[in-house]
């Protein structure tokens, strides 16, 4: 009996080694020898191309391990390739930085576009394992509706033309959300139900809808009324397309100071502006991206569609926050532009352009404009300067 057990253990160990799995890991180790034979048969697989010295790879490693264990339940394998050893294999797959994550379906690769925390990896890969639009029955509706943080279910008759609209939206947004369709639901006779694990738990879109109005409904309701923003959900807010209002705080007391009142404003303006908390102790440097000084608390709004920035100047108050937000929505507030001051004298042969006089000089419809973008430390720019001045003298007083 002991001999049989020993043989069995040896066999198990050999099997694990052949599969490229360490005994204490659910992540497969891939090499040039076993890559195709392991990856090509799989309907869905995630592969990380990494370097052991890479800081981002080290940060990802524990999250990747957790995700691998969780995804075993869904029969979705996760693997990794050490690019310091398998250089040719990584080059073959176009790896240019670390870590690079790729999703494989029967050997065909596509980029992984999710966040790099365990829950986000699991959510992304589970979505990839589902059809864009899943058929849901009354029996599994409750389970399906809780299968991800946000789940969209159409309650529509089989012959409804709205099914085609829902399917189009599902195809375009299946990386971001789980979509299903059913004929019966206790939540509505006919319409779209957005289930979510935050705020009020669900939202219902009744009546007629188009592809655009359905997308708007999803955008407005798929993020919390007010949440903490960070690397894991930043992309979600960028993709939502709504103006993003940041409240920077450095202590729990600062967070609480205006939190309740800002959350009330966020609820009032739901679907028009997204509001977020941002921890200045971790992400204070982001204030510069909104043209804000690193002084807390602080508040600013970003138009995520065109990059315009609206910092709140001076001391923060709920009245000023409301005034700025309403002004941004009404289009009565000018965006902030970082700019050097306009030179007191700008009559030379080469005009100095800064952000605040750019339109006046460069977009002058009466003249053709040649503009040089340079850096003072740049050697080539220094070499060009005298020639550029001479060209300026030649055309001074003309329409150029």
mmCIF file of C-alpha atoms in Angstrom:
data_model
loop_
_atom_site.group_PDB
_atom_site.id
_atom_site.type_symbol
_atom_site.label_atom_id
_atom_site.label_comp_id
_atom_site.label_asym_id
_atom_site.label_seq_id
_atom_site.Cartn_x
_atom_site.Cartn_y
_atom_site.Cartn_z
ATOM 1 C CA UNK A 1 0.000 0.000 0.000
ATOM 2 C CA UNK A 2 2.838 2.391 0.908
ATOM 3 C CA UNK A 3 4.610 1.634 -2.365
ATOM 4 C CA UNK A 4 1.423 2.314 -4.352
ATOM 5 C CA UNK A 5 0.959 5.631 -2.558
ATOM 6 C CA UNK A 6 4.556 6.613 -3.274
ATOM 7 C CA UNK A 7 4.189 5.750 -6.956
ATOM 8 C CA UNK A 8 0.972 7.765 -7.116
ATOM 9 C CA UNK A 9 2.688 10.791 -5.554
ATOM 10 C CA UNK A 10 5.598 10.561 -7.976
ATOM 11 C CA UNK A 11 3.157 10.342 -10.872
ATOM 12 C CA UNK A 12 1.253 13.369 -9.638
ATOM 13 C CA UNK A 13 4.448 15.380 -9.266
ATOM 14 C CA UNK A 14 5.563 14.423 -12.773
ATOM 15 C CA UNK A 15 2.193 15.452 -14.205
ATOM 16 C CA UNK A 16 2.424 18.837 -12.467
ATOM 17 C CA UNK A 17 5.943 19.426 -13.804
ATOM 18 C CA UNK A 18 4.881 18.577 -17.353
ATOM 19 C CA UNK A 19 1.982 21.014 -17.115
ATOM 20 C CA UNK A 20 4.351 23.704 -15.861
ATOM 21 C CA UNK A 21 2.592 24.262 -12.543
ATOM 22 C CA UNK A 22 4.438 24.697 -9.255
ATOM 23 C CA UNK A 23 2.865 22.765 -6.388
ATOM 24 C CA UNK A 24 1.943 25.978 -4.555
ATOM 25 C CA UNK A 25 0.717 27.920 -7.600
ATOM 26 C CA UNK A 26 -2.281 27.821 -9.922
ATOM 27 C CA UNK A 27 -0.387 29.836 -12.554
ATOM 28 C CA UNK A 28 1.056 27.762 -15.395
ATOM 29 C CA UNK A 29 4.704 28.327 -16.385
ATOM 30 C CA UNK A 30 5.071 28.443 -20.161
ATOM 31 C CA UNK A 31 8.192 27.999 -22.264
ATOM 32 C CA UNK A 32 8.879 27.796 -25.976
ATOM 33 C CA UNK A 33 8.591 24.004 -25.676
ATOM 34 C CA UNK A 34 5.114 23.862 -24.138
ATOM 35 C CA UNK A 35 3.556 27.169 -25.250
ATOM 36 C CA UNK A 36 1.647 26.004 -28.328
ATOM 37 C CA UNK A 37 0.651 22.639 -26.888
ATOM 38 C CA UNK A 38 -0.723 24.353 -23.763
ATOM 39 C CA UNK A 39 -2.288 27.506 -25.222
ATOM 40 C CA UNK A 40 -3.695 26.387 -28.583
ATOM 41 C CA UNK A 41 -6.254 23.848 -27.259
ATOM 42 C CA UNK A 42 -7.771 26.318 -24.757
ATOM 43 C CA UNK A 43 -10.993 28.166 -25.578
ATOM 44 C CA UNK A 44 -9.868 30.986 -23.299
ATOM 45 C CA UNK A 45 -6.611 31.654 -21.494
ATOM 46 C CA UNK A 46 -4.739 34.619 -20.007
ATOM 47 C CA UNK A 47 -0.951 34.821 -20.368
ATOM 48 C CA UNK A 48 1.402 37.260 -18.657
ATOM 49 C CA UNK A 49 4.728 38.043 -20.310
ATOM 50 C CA UNK A 50 6.994 39.314 -17.518
ATOM 51 C CA UNK A 51 10.531 39.977 -16.314
ATOM 52 C CA UNK A 52 11.528 38.997 -12.748
ATOM 53 C CA UNK A 53 13.232 42.373 -12.112
ATOM 54 C CA UNK A 54 10.163 44.409 -13.193
ATOM 55 C CA UNK A 55 8.513 46.314 -10.318
ATOM 56 C CA UNK A 56 5.060 46.301 -11.927
ATOM 57 C CA UNK A 57 5.361 42.534 -12.463
ATOM 58 C CA UNK A 58 6.228 42.040 -8.788
ATOM 59 C CA UNK A 59 3.185 44.109 -7.782
ATOM 60 C CA UNK A 60 0.961 42.073 -10.109
ATOM 61 C CA UNK A 61 2.257 38.654 -8.969
ATOM 62 C CA UNK A 62 0.109 38.137 -5.814
ATOM 63 C CA UNK A 63 -3.018 39.472 -7.566
ATOM 64 C CA UNK A 64 -2.337 37.172 -10.517
ATOM 65 C CA UNK A 65 -2.031 34.170 -8.193
ATOM 66 C CA UNK A 66 -5.349 34.979 -6.473
ATOM 67 C CA UNK A 67 -7.048 35.421 -9.853
ATOM 68 C CA UNK A 68 -5.670 32.094 -11.091
ATOM 69 C CA UNK A 69 -7.112 30.277 -8.083
ATOM 70 C CA UNK A 70 -10.504 31.953 -8.423
ATOM 71 C CA UNK A 71 -10.672 31.310 -12.174
ATOM 72 C CA UNK A 72 -10.127 27.574 -11.669
ATOM 73 C CA UNK A 73 -13.824 27.453 -10.709
ATOM 74 C CA UNK A 74 -14.660 28.737 -14.205
ATOM 75 C CA UNK A 75 -12.087 26.475 -15.922
ATOM 76 C CA UNK A 76 -10.165 29.484 -17.235
ATOM 77 C CA UNK A 77 -6.397 28.831 -17.004
ATOM 78 C CA UNK A 78 -3.853 31.564 -16.314
ATOM 79 C CA UNK A 79 -0.193 31.345 -17.319
ATOM 80 C CA UNK A 80 3.044 33.319 -17.418
ATOM 81 C CA UNK A 81 6.184 33.527 -19.555
ATOM 82 C CA UNK A 82 9.562 34.714 -18.217
ATOM 83 C CA UNK A 83 10.846 36.962 -21.006
ATOM 84 C CA UNK A 84 14.392 37.062 -19.604
ATOM 85 C CA UNK A 85 14.578 33.337 -20.422
ATOM 86 C CA UNK A 86 12.125 32.979 -23.325
ATOM 87 C CA UNK A 87 13.346 35.989 -25.329
ATOM 88 C CA UNK A 88 12.428 34.604 -28.763
ATOM 89 C CA UNK A 89 8.938 33.584 -27.624
ATOM 90 C CA UNK A 90 8.263 37.049 -26.198
ATOM 91 C CA UNK A 91 9.587 38.723 -29.334
ATOM 92 C CA UNK A 92 7.336 36.484 -31.439
ATOM 93 C CA UNK A 93 4.329 37.807 -29.499
ATOM 94 C CA UNK A 94 5.327 41.454 -29.873
ATOM 95 C CA UNK A 95 6.136 42.057 -26.213
ATOM 96 C CA UNK A 96 7.659 45.525 -25.781
ATOM 97 C CA UNK A 97 7.132 46.184 -22.073
ATOM 98 C CA UNK A 98 6.444 44.362 -18.830
ATOM 99 C CA UNK A 99 4.090 43.033 -17.782
ATOM 100 C CA UNK A 100 2.215 42.422 -21.040
ATOM 101 C CA UNK A 101 -1.055 40.523 -20.643
ATOM 102 C CA UNK A 102 -2.681 38.774 -23.578
ATOM 103 C CA UNK A 103 -5.944 36.860 -23.900
ATOM 104 C CA UNK A 104 -5.741 33.736 -26.062
ATOM 105 C CA UNK A 105 -8.608 31.909 -27.772
ATOM 106 C CA UNK A 106 -7.449 28.716 -29.467
ATOM 107 C CA UNK A 107 -4.014 30.283 -29.905
ATOM 108 C CA UNK A 108 -5.298 33.620 -31.278
ATOM 109 C CA UNK A 109 -4.122 36.544 -29.132
ATOM 110 C CA UNK A 110 -5.751 39.846 -28.219
ATOM 111 C CA UNK A 111 -4.715 42.500 -25.703
ATOM 112 C CA UNK A 112 -5.970 42.329 -22.125
ATOM 113 C CA UNK A 113 -7.628 45.683 -21.406
ATOM 114 C CA UNK A 114 -8.697 45.244 -17.786
ATOM 115 C CA UNK A 115 -7.292 46.414 -14.462
ATOM 116 C CA UNK A 116 -4.555 44.487 -12.671
ATOM 117 C CA UNK A 117 -6.211 43.561 -9.393
ATOM 118 C CA UNK A 118 -7.421 40.003 -8.761
ATOM 119 C CA UNK A 119 -11.146 40.782 -8.772
ATOM 120 C CA UNK A 120 -10.813 42.866 -11.941
ATOM 121 C CA UNK A 121 -8.872 40.103 -13.721
ATOM 122 C CA UNK A 122 -11.485 37.530 -12.711
ATOM 123 C CA UNK A 123 -14.360 39.780 -13.779
ATOM 124 C CA UNK A 124 -12.733 40.537 -17.154
ATOM 125 C CA UNK A 125 -11.977 36.900 -17.962
ATOM 126 C CA UNK A 126 -15.414 35.660 -16.886
ATOM 127 C CA UNK A 127 -16.975 38.263 -19.203
ATOM 128 C CA UNK A 128 -14.731 36.984 -21.987
ATOM 129 C CA UNK A 129 -15.986 33.448 -21.350
ATOM 130 C CA UNK A 130 -19.620 34.445 -21.832
ATOM 131 C CA UNK A 131 -21.419 35.242 -25.084
ATOM 132 C CA UNK A 132 -21.924 38.975 -25.634
ATOM 133 C CA UNK A 133 -25.594 38.452 -24.768
ATOM 134 C CA UNK A 134 -26.553 35.482 -22.568
ATOM 135 C CA UNK A 135 -29.977 33.859 -22.574
ATOM 136 C CA UNK A 136 -31.295 34.002 -19.008
ATOM 137 C CA UNK A 137 -34.153 31.956 -17.555
ATOM 138 C CA UNK A 138 -36.431 32.916 -14.649
ATOM 139 C CA UNK A 139 -34.727 30.138 -12.670
ATOM 140 C CA UNK A 140 -31.180 31.507 -13.018
ATOM 141 C CA UNK A 141 -32.000 35.236 -13.211
ATOM 142 C CA UNK A 142 -31.123 35.942 -9.579
ATOM 143 C CA UNK A 143 -27.762 34.164 -9.833
ATOM 144 C CA UNK A 144 -26.979 35.802 -13.184
ATOM 145 C CA UNK A 145 -27.895 39.285 -11.913
ATOM 146 C CA UNK A 146 -25.299 38.938 -9.131
ATOM 147 C CA UNK A 147 -22.538 37.494 -11.329
ATOM 148 C CA UNK A 148 -20.621 40.782 -11.610
ATOM 149 C CA UNK A 149 -20.509 44.266 -10.102
ATOM 150 C CA UNK A 150 -22.771 45.570 -12.894
ATOM 151 C CA UNK A 151 -25.077 43.301 -14.920
ATOM 152 C CA UNK A 152 -27.512 44.481 -17.612
ATOM 153 C CA UNK A 153 -30.552 42.317 -18.367
ATOM 154 C CA UNK A 154 -33.126 42.979 -21.070
ATOM 155 C CA UNK A 155 -36.631 41.794 -20.193
ATOM 156 C CA UNK A 156 -37.972 41.447 -23.714
ATOM 157 C CA UNK A 157 -40.305 39.140 -25.688
ATOM 158 C CA UNK A 158 -38.545 36.821 -28.143
ATOM 159 C CA UNK A 159 -39.993 38.699 -31.129
ATOM 160 C CA UNK A 160 -39.094 42.167 -29.786
ATOM 161 C CA UNK A 161 -37.072 44.376 -32.142
ATOM 162 C CA UNK A 162 -35.376 45.814 -29.054
ATOM 163 C CA UNK A 163 -33.402 42.567 -28.708
ATOM 164 C CA UNK A 164 -31.337 43.557 -31.754
ATOM 165 C CA UNK A 165 -30.561 46.942 -30.173
ATOM 166 C CA UNK A 166 -29.525 45.296 -26.902
ATOM 167 C CA UNK A 167 -27.353 42.784 -28.758
ATOM 168 C CA UNK A 168 -25.500 45.560 -30.630
ATOM 169 C CA UNK A 169 -24.762 47.382 -27.375
ATOM 170 C CA UNK A 170 -23.700 44.107 -25.743
ATOM 171 C CA UNK A 171 -21.245 43.324 -28.565
ATOM 172 C CA UNK A 172 -19.598 46.738 -28.232
ATOM 173 C CA UNK A 173 -19.422 46.764 -24.425
ATOM 174 C CA UNK A 174 -18.980 43.102 -23.466
ATOM 175 C CA UNK A 175 -15.464 43.825 -22.115
ATOM 176 C CA UNK A 176 -16.995 46.181 -19.561
ATOM 177 C CA UNK A 177 -20.324 44.627 -18.575
ATOM 178 C CA UNK A 178 -22.234 41.345 -18.407
ATOM 179 C CA UNK A 179 -25.339 41.370 -20.616
ATOM 180 C CA UNK A 180 -28.308 39.017 -20.585
ATOM 181 C CA UNK A 181 -31.826 38.780 -21.978
ATOM 182 C CA UNK A 182 -34.910 37.058 -20.592
ATOM 183 C CA UNK A 183 -38.639 36.998 -21.214
ATOM 184 C CA UNK A 184 -39.694 37.265 -17.571
ATOM 185 C CA UNK A 185 -38.553 39.234 -14.536
ATOM 186 C CA UNK A 186 -40.145 40.258 -11.239
ATOM 187 C CA UNK A 187 -38.565 43.704 -11.678
ATOM 188 C CA UNK A 188 -40.345 44.866 -14.835
ATOM 189 C CA UNK A 189 -42.792 43.574 -17.418
ATOM 190 C CA UNK A 190 -40.637 44.867 -20.278
ATOM 191 C CA UNK A 191 -37.495 46.980 -20.332
ATOM 192 C CA UNK A 192 -33.853 47.008 -19.264
ATOM 193 C CA UNK A 193 -32.765 46.281 -15.700
ATOM 194 C CA UNK A 194 -29.276 47.331 -14.593
ATOM 195 C CA UNK A 195 -28.295 45.354 -11.488
ATOM 196 C CA UNK A 196 -25.394 46.709 -9.421
ATOM 197 C CA UNK A 197 -23.668 45.916 -6.141
ATOM 198 C CA UNK A 198 -23.788 49.503 -4.842
ATOM 199 C CA UNK A 199 -26.153 52.444 -4.271
ATOM 200 C CA UNK A 200 -29.811 51.484 -4.841
ATOM 201 C CA UNK A 201 -29.010 48.018 -6.237
ATOM 202 C CA UNK A 202 -30.844 48.336 -9.558
ATOM 203 C CA UNK A 203 -32.113 50.815 -12.150
ATOM 204 C CA UNK A 204 -34.874 50.229 -14.696
ATOM 205 C CA UNK A 205 -35.216 51.670 -18.192
ATOM 206 C CA UNK A 206 -38.817 51.304 -19.334
ATOM 207 C CA UNK A 207 -40.358 52.109 -22.690
ATOM 208 C CA UNK A 208 -38.645 52.706 -26.015
ATOM 209 C CA UNK A 209 -34.872 52.970 -26.273
ATOM 210 C CA UNK A 210 -32.260 53.383 -28.976
ATOM 211 C CA UNK A 211 -28.663 52.209 -28.991
ATOM 212 C CA UNK A 212 -27.533 55.697 -27.907
ATOM 213 C CA UNK A 213 -30.108 56.093 -25.136
ATOM 214 C CA UNK A 214 -29.306 52.625 -23.776
ATOM 215 C CA UNK A 215 -25.589 53.447 -23.666
ATOM 216 C CA UNK A 216 -26.380 56.732 -21.876
ATOM 217 C CA UNK A 217 -28.532 54.854 -19.351
ATOM 218 C CA UNK A 218 -25.678 52.424 -18.672
ATOM 219 C CA UNK A 219 -23.103 55.224 -18.357
ATOM 220 C CA UNK A 220 -25.267 57.146 -15.898
ATOM 221 C CA UNK A 221 -25.974 54.182 -13.632
ATOM 222 C CA UNK A 222 -22.921 51.911 -13.805
ATOM 223 C CA UNK A 223 -20.735 53.942 -11.431
ATOM 224 C CA UNK A 224 -21.524 54.771 -7.794
ATOM 225 C CA UNK A 225 -23.038 58.146 -6.948
ATOM 226 C CA UNK A 226 -19.686 58.925 -5.316
ATOM 227 C CA UNK A 227 -16.737 56.566 -5.019
ATOM 228 C CA UNK A 228 -13.041 56.551 -4.167
ATOM 229 C CA UNK A 229 -11.057 56.806 -7.409
ATOM 230 C CA UNK A 230 -7.802 54.938 -7.974
ATOM 231 C CA UNK A 231 -5.917 52.834 -10.546
ATOM 232 C CA UNK A 232 -8.578 50.102 -10.529
ATOM 233 C CA UNK A 233 -11.528 52.256 -11.573
ATOM 234 C CA UNK A 234 -9.937 55.287 -13.259
ATOM 235 C CA UNK A 235 -10.517 53.847 -16.745
ATOM 236 C CA UNK A 236 -14.193 53.254 -15.925
ATOM 237 C CA UNK A 237 -14.700 56.953 -15.273
ATOM 238 C CA UNK A 238 -12.778 57.929 -18.396
ATOM 239 C CA UNK A 239 -14.948 55.613 -20.498
ATOM 240 C CA UNK A 240 -18.148 56.928 -18.894
ATOM 241 C CA UNK A 241 -17.662 60.160 -20.832
ATOM 242 C CA UNK A 242 -19.231 62.435 -18.192
ATOM 243 C CA UNK A 243 -17.410 65.395 -16.600
ATOM 244 C CA UNK A 244 -15.445 64.101 -13.616
ATOM 245 C CA UNK A 245 -15.437 66.121 -10.374
ATOM 246 C CA UNK A 246 -12.593 65.355 -7.938
ATOM 247 C CA UNK A 247 -12.638 66.114 -4.216
ATOM 248 C CA UNK A 248 -9.059 65.822 -2.892
ATOM 249 C CA UNK A 249 -8.607 65.122 0.821
ATOM 250 C CA UNK A 250 -5.558 64.247 2.932
ATOM 251 C CA UNK A 251 -7.199 63.115 6.193
ATOM 252 C CA UNK A 252 -10.419 61.317 7.169
ATOM 253 C CA UNK A 253 -11.572 64.595 8.713
ATOM 254 C CA UNK A 254 -11.141 66.448 5.406
ATOM 255 C CA UNK A 255 -12.988 63.668 3.601
ATOM 256 C CA UNK A 256 -15.899 63.944 6.003
ATOM 257 C CA UNK A 257 -15.921 67.761 6.051
ATOM 258 C CA UNK A 258 -17.811 68.172 2.764
ATOM 259 C CA UNK A 259 -18.474 64.516 1.920
ATOM 260 C CA UNK A 260 -22.164 64.388 2.858
ATOM 261 C CA UNK A 261 -22.987 67.633 1.036
ATOM 262 C CA UNK A 262 -20.993 66.694 -2.075
ATOM 263 C CA UNK A 263 -22.695 63.287 -2.168
ATOM 264 C CA UNK A 264 -26.081 65.041 -2.050
ATOM 265 C CA UNK A 265 -24.985 67.204 -5.005
ATOM 266 C CA UNK A 266 -23.709 64.091 -6.823
ATOM 267 C CA UNK A 267 -27.109 62.445 -6.392
ATOM 268 C CA UNK A 268 -28.847 65.568 -7.710
ATOM 269 C CA UNK A 269 -26.586 65.707 -10.787
ATOM 270 C CA UNK A 270 -26.479 61.961 -11.467
ATOM 271 C CA UNK A 271 -26.095 61.297 -15.185
ATOM 272 C CA UNK A 272 -24.621 64.767 -15.766
ATOM 273 C CA UNK A 273 -21.436 64.728 -13.668
ATOM 274 C CA UNK A 274 -19.538 61.938 -11.906
ATOM 275 C CA UNK A 275 -18.132 62.840 -8.487
ATOM 276 C CA UNK A 276 -15.214 61.041 -6.812
ATOM 277 C CA UNK A 277 -13.090 61.197 -3.692
ATOM 278 C CA UNK A 278 -9.330 61.116 -4.266
ATOM 279 C CA UNK A 279 -6.797 60.421 -1.518
ATOM 280 C CA UNK A 280 -4.201 63.194 -1.737
ATOM 281 C CA UNK A 281 -1.784 61.214 0.429
ATOM 282 C CA UNK A 282 -1.569 58.638 -2.386
ATOM 283 C CA UNK A 283 -2.495 60.563 -5.523
ATOM 284 C CA UNK A 284 -1.892 64.225 -4.671
ATOM 285 C CA UNK A 285 0.323 64.643 -7.739
ATOM 286 C CA UNK A 286 -2.825 64.226 -9.866
ATOM 287 C CA UNK A 287 -3.875 67.720 -8.743
ATOM 288 C CA UNK A 288 -1.387 69.187 -11.220
ATOM 289 C CA UNK A 289 -3.327 67.500 -14.043
ATOM 290 C CA UNK A 290 -6.290 69.686 -13.056
ATOM 291 C CA UNK A 291 -4.135 72.823 -12.664
ATOM 292 C CA UNK A 292 -4.702 72.652 -8.904
ATOM 293 C CA UNK A 293 -2.110 73.482 -6.252
ATOM 294 C CA UNK A 294 -1.190 70.663 -3.881
ATOM 295 C CA UNK A 295 -3.067 72.185 -0.960
ATOM 296 C CA UNK A 296 -5.863 70.221 0.675
ATOM 297 C CA UNK A 297 -8.786 69.932 0.559
ATOM 298 C CA UNK A 298 -9.124 70.812 -3.126
ATOM 299 C CA UNK A 299 -11.765 70.469 -5.818
ATOM 300 C CA UNK A 300 -11.627 70.426 -9.604
ATOM 301 C CA UNK A 301 -13.559 69.190 -12.624
ATOM 302 C CA UNK A 302 -12.221 67.557 -15.778
ATOM 303 C CA UNK A 303 -14.048 67.226 -19.075
ATOM 304 C CA UNK A 304 -12.943 63.704 -19.957
ATOM 305 C CA UNK A 305 -13.986 64.107 -23.604
ATOM 306 C CA UNK A 306 -11.755 67.079 -24.486
ATOM 307 C CA UNK A 307 -9.410 67.334 -21.496
ATOM 308 C CA UNK A 308 -10.593 70.777 -20.329
ATOM 309 C CA UNK A 309 -9.836 71.510 -16.665
ATOM 310 C CA UNK A 310 -11.784 73.596 -14.170
ATOM 311 C CA UNK A 311 -9.919 74.014 -10.853
ATOM 312 C CA UNK A 312 -11.664 75.614 -7.889
ATOM 313 C CA UNK A 313 -9.572 78.590 -6.819
ATOM 314 C CA UNK A 314 -9.226 79.616 -3.193
ATOM 315 C CA UNK A 315 -10.685 77.968 -0.120
ATOM 316 C CA UNK A 316 -13.070 75.072 -0.726
ATOM 317 C CA UNK A 317 -16.706 75.459 0.313
ATOM 318 C CA UNK A 318 -19.854 73.623 -0.728
ATOM 319 C CA UNK A 319 -21.222 76.887 -2.166
ATOM 320 C CA UNK A 320 -18.148 77.296 -4.393
ATOM 321 C CA UNK A 321 -18.327 73.630 -5.426
ATOM 322 C CA UNK A 322 -21.967 74.042 -6.486
ATOM 323 C CA UNK A 323 -21.234 77.302 -8.303
ATOM 324 C CA UNK A 324 -18.307 75.834 -10.256
ATOM 325 C CA UNK A 325 -20.172 72.629 -11.141
ATOM 326 C CA UNK A 326 -23.266 74.484 -12.354
ATOM 327 C CA UNK A 327 -21.079 76.882 -14.346
ATOM 328 C CA UNK A 328 -19.213 74.032 -16.054
ATOM 329 C CA UNK A 329 -22.497 72.355 -17.001
ATOM 330 C CA UNK A 330 -23.945 75.645 -18.273
ATOM 331 C CA UNK A 331 -20.792 76.441 -20.258
ATOM 332 C CA UNK A 332 -20.336 79.772 -18.484
ATOM 333 C CA UNK A 333 -16.954 78.921 -16.913
ATOM 334 C CA UNK A 334 -13.788 79.213 -18.982
ATOM 335 C CA UNK A 335 -11.433 76.227 -18.751
ATOM 336 C CA UNK A 336 -8.100 76.750 -17.026
ATOM 337 C CA UNK A 337 -5.040 76.823 -19.256
ATOM 338 C CA UNK A 338 -1.505 76.578 -17.919
ATOM 339 C CA UNK A 339 0.430 79.343 -19.583
ATOM 340 C CA UNK A 340 3.535 81.449 -19.249
ATOM 341 C CA UNK A 341 2.723 85.166 -19.212
ATOM 342 C CA UNK A 342 2.459 86.915 -22.581
ATOM 343 C CA UNK A 343 5.704 88.874 -23.134
ATOM 344 C CA UNK A 344 5.356 92.625 -22.437
ATOM 345 C CA UNK A 345 6.966 93.273 -25.817
ATOM 346 C CA UNK A 346 6.213 90.847 -28.660
ATOM 347 C CA UNK A 347 7.192 92.907 -31.720
ATOM 348 C CA UNK A 348 10.260 90.928 -32.808
ATOM 349 C CA UNK A 349 10.548 89.049 -36.110
ATOM 350 C CA UNK A 350 9.644 85.804 -34.313
ATOM 351 C CA UNK A 351 6.554 86.086 -32.122
ATOM 352 C CA UNK A 352 6.510 84.313 -28.773
ATOM 353 C CA UNK A 353 3.445 82.096 -28.449
ATOM 354 C CA UNK A 354 2.100 80.956 -25.072
ATOM 355 C CA UNK A 355 -1.154 79.178 -24.237
ATOM 356 C CA UNK A 356 -3.147 82.358 -23.643
ATOM 357 C CA UNK A 357 -2.256 84.033 -26.962
ATOM 358 C CA UNK A 358 -2.098 80.867 -29.092
ATOM 359 C CA UNK A 359 -5.469 81.370 -30.786
ATOM 360 C CA UNK A 360 -4.856 85.068 -31.410
ATOM 361 C CA UNK A 361 -1.555 84.454 -33.223
ATOM 362 C CA UNK A 362 -1.651 80.923 -34.632
ATOM 363 C CA UNK A 363 -5.324 80.835 -35.643
ATOM 364 C CA UNK A 364 -5.268 84.292 -37.267
ATOM 365 C CA UNK A 365 -7.245 83.740 -40.500
ATOM 366 C CA UNK A 366 -5.527 86.706 -42.169
ATOM 367 C CA UNK A 367 -2.080 85.126 -42.033
ATOM 368 C CA UNK A 368 -0.215 81.897 -42.718
ATOM 369 C CA UNK A 369 1.762 80.820 -39.650
ATOM 370 C CA UNK A 370 4.936 78.788 -39.242
ATOM 371 C CA UNK A 371 5.373 77.738 -35.613
ATOM 372 C CA UNK A 372 8.292 76.016 -33.892
ATOM 373 C CA UNK A 373 7.672 73.928 -30.786
ATOM 374 C CA UNK A 374 10.975 73.762 -28.908
ATOM 375 C CA UNK A 375 12.702 73.132 -25.585
ATOM 376 C CA UNK A 376 15.303 75.614 -24.286
ATOM 377 C CA UNK A 377 17.753 72.800 -23.449
ATOM 378 C CA UNK A 378 17.532 71.191 -26.918
ATOM 379 C CA UNK A 379 20.805 71.424 -28.884
ATOM 380 C CA UNK A 380 19.109 71.234 -32.305
ATOM 381 C CA UNK A 381 16.723 74.025 -31.247
ATOM 382 C CA UNK A 382 19.687 76.211 -30.238
ATOM 383 C CA UNK A 383 21.339 75.570 -33.615
ATOM 384 C CA UNK A 384 18.142 76.469 -35.466
ATOM 385 C CA UNK A 385 17.526 79.719 -33.524
ATOM 386 C CA UNK A 386 19.698 82.165 -35.579
ATOM 387 C CA UNK A 387 18.388 80.792 -38.901
ATOM 388 C CA UNK A 388 14.808 80.974 -37.621
ATOM 389 C CA UNK A 389 15.364 84.636 -36.610
ATOM 390 C CA UNK A 390 16.686 85.439 -40.109
ATOM 391 C CA UNK A 391 13.627 83.835 -41.723
ATOM 392 C CA UNK A 392 11.465 85.905 -39.375
ATOM 393 C CA UNK A 393 13.241 89.096 -40.506
ATOM 394 C CA UNK A 394 12.688 88.180 -44.171
ATOM 395 C CA UNK A 395 8.915 87.862 -43.733
ATOM 396 C CA UNK A 396 8.407 90.613 -41.152
ATOM 397 C CA UNK A 397 5.443 92.795 -42.100
ATOM 398 C CA UNK A 398 4.086 90.220 -44.581
ATOM 399 C CA UNK A 399 1.092 87.902 -44.270
ATOM 400 C CA UNK A 400 3.298 85.177 -42.798
#
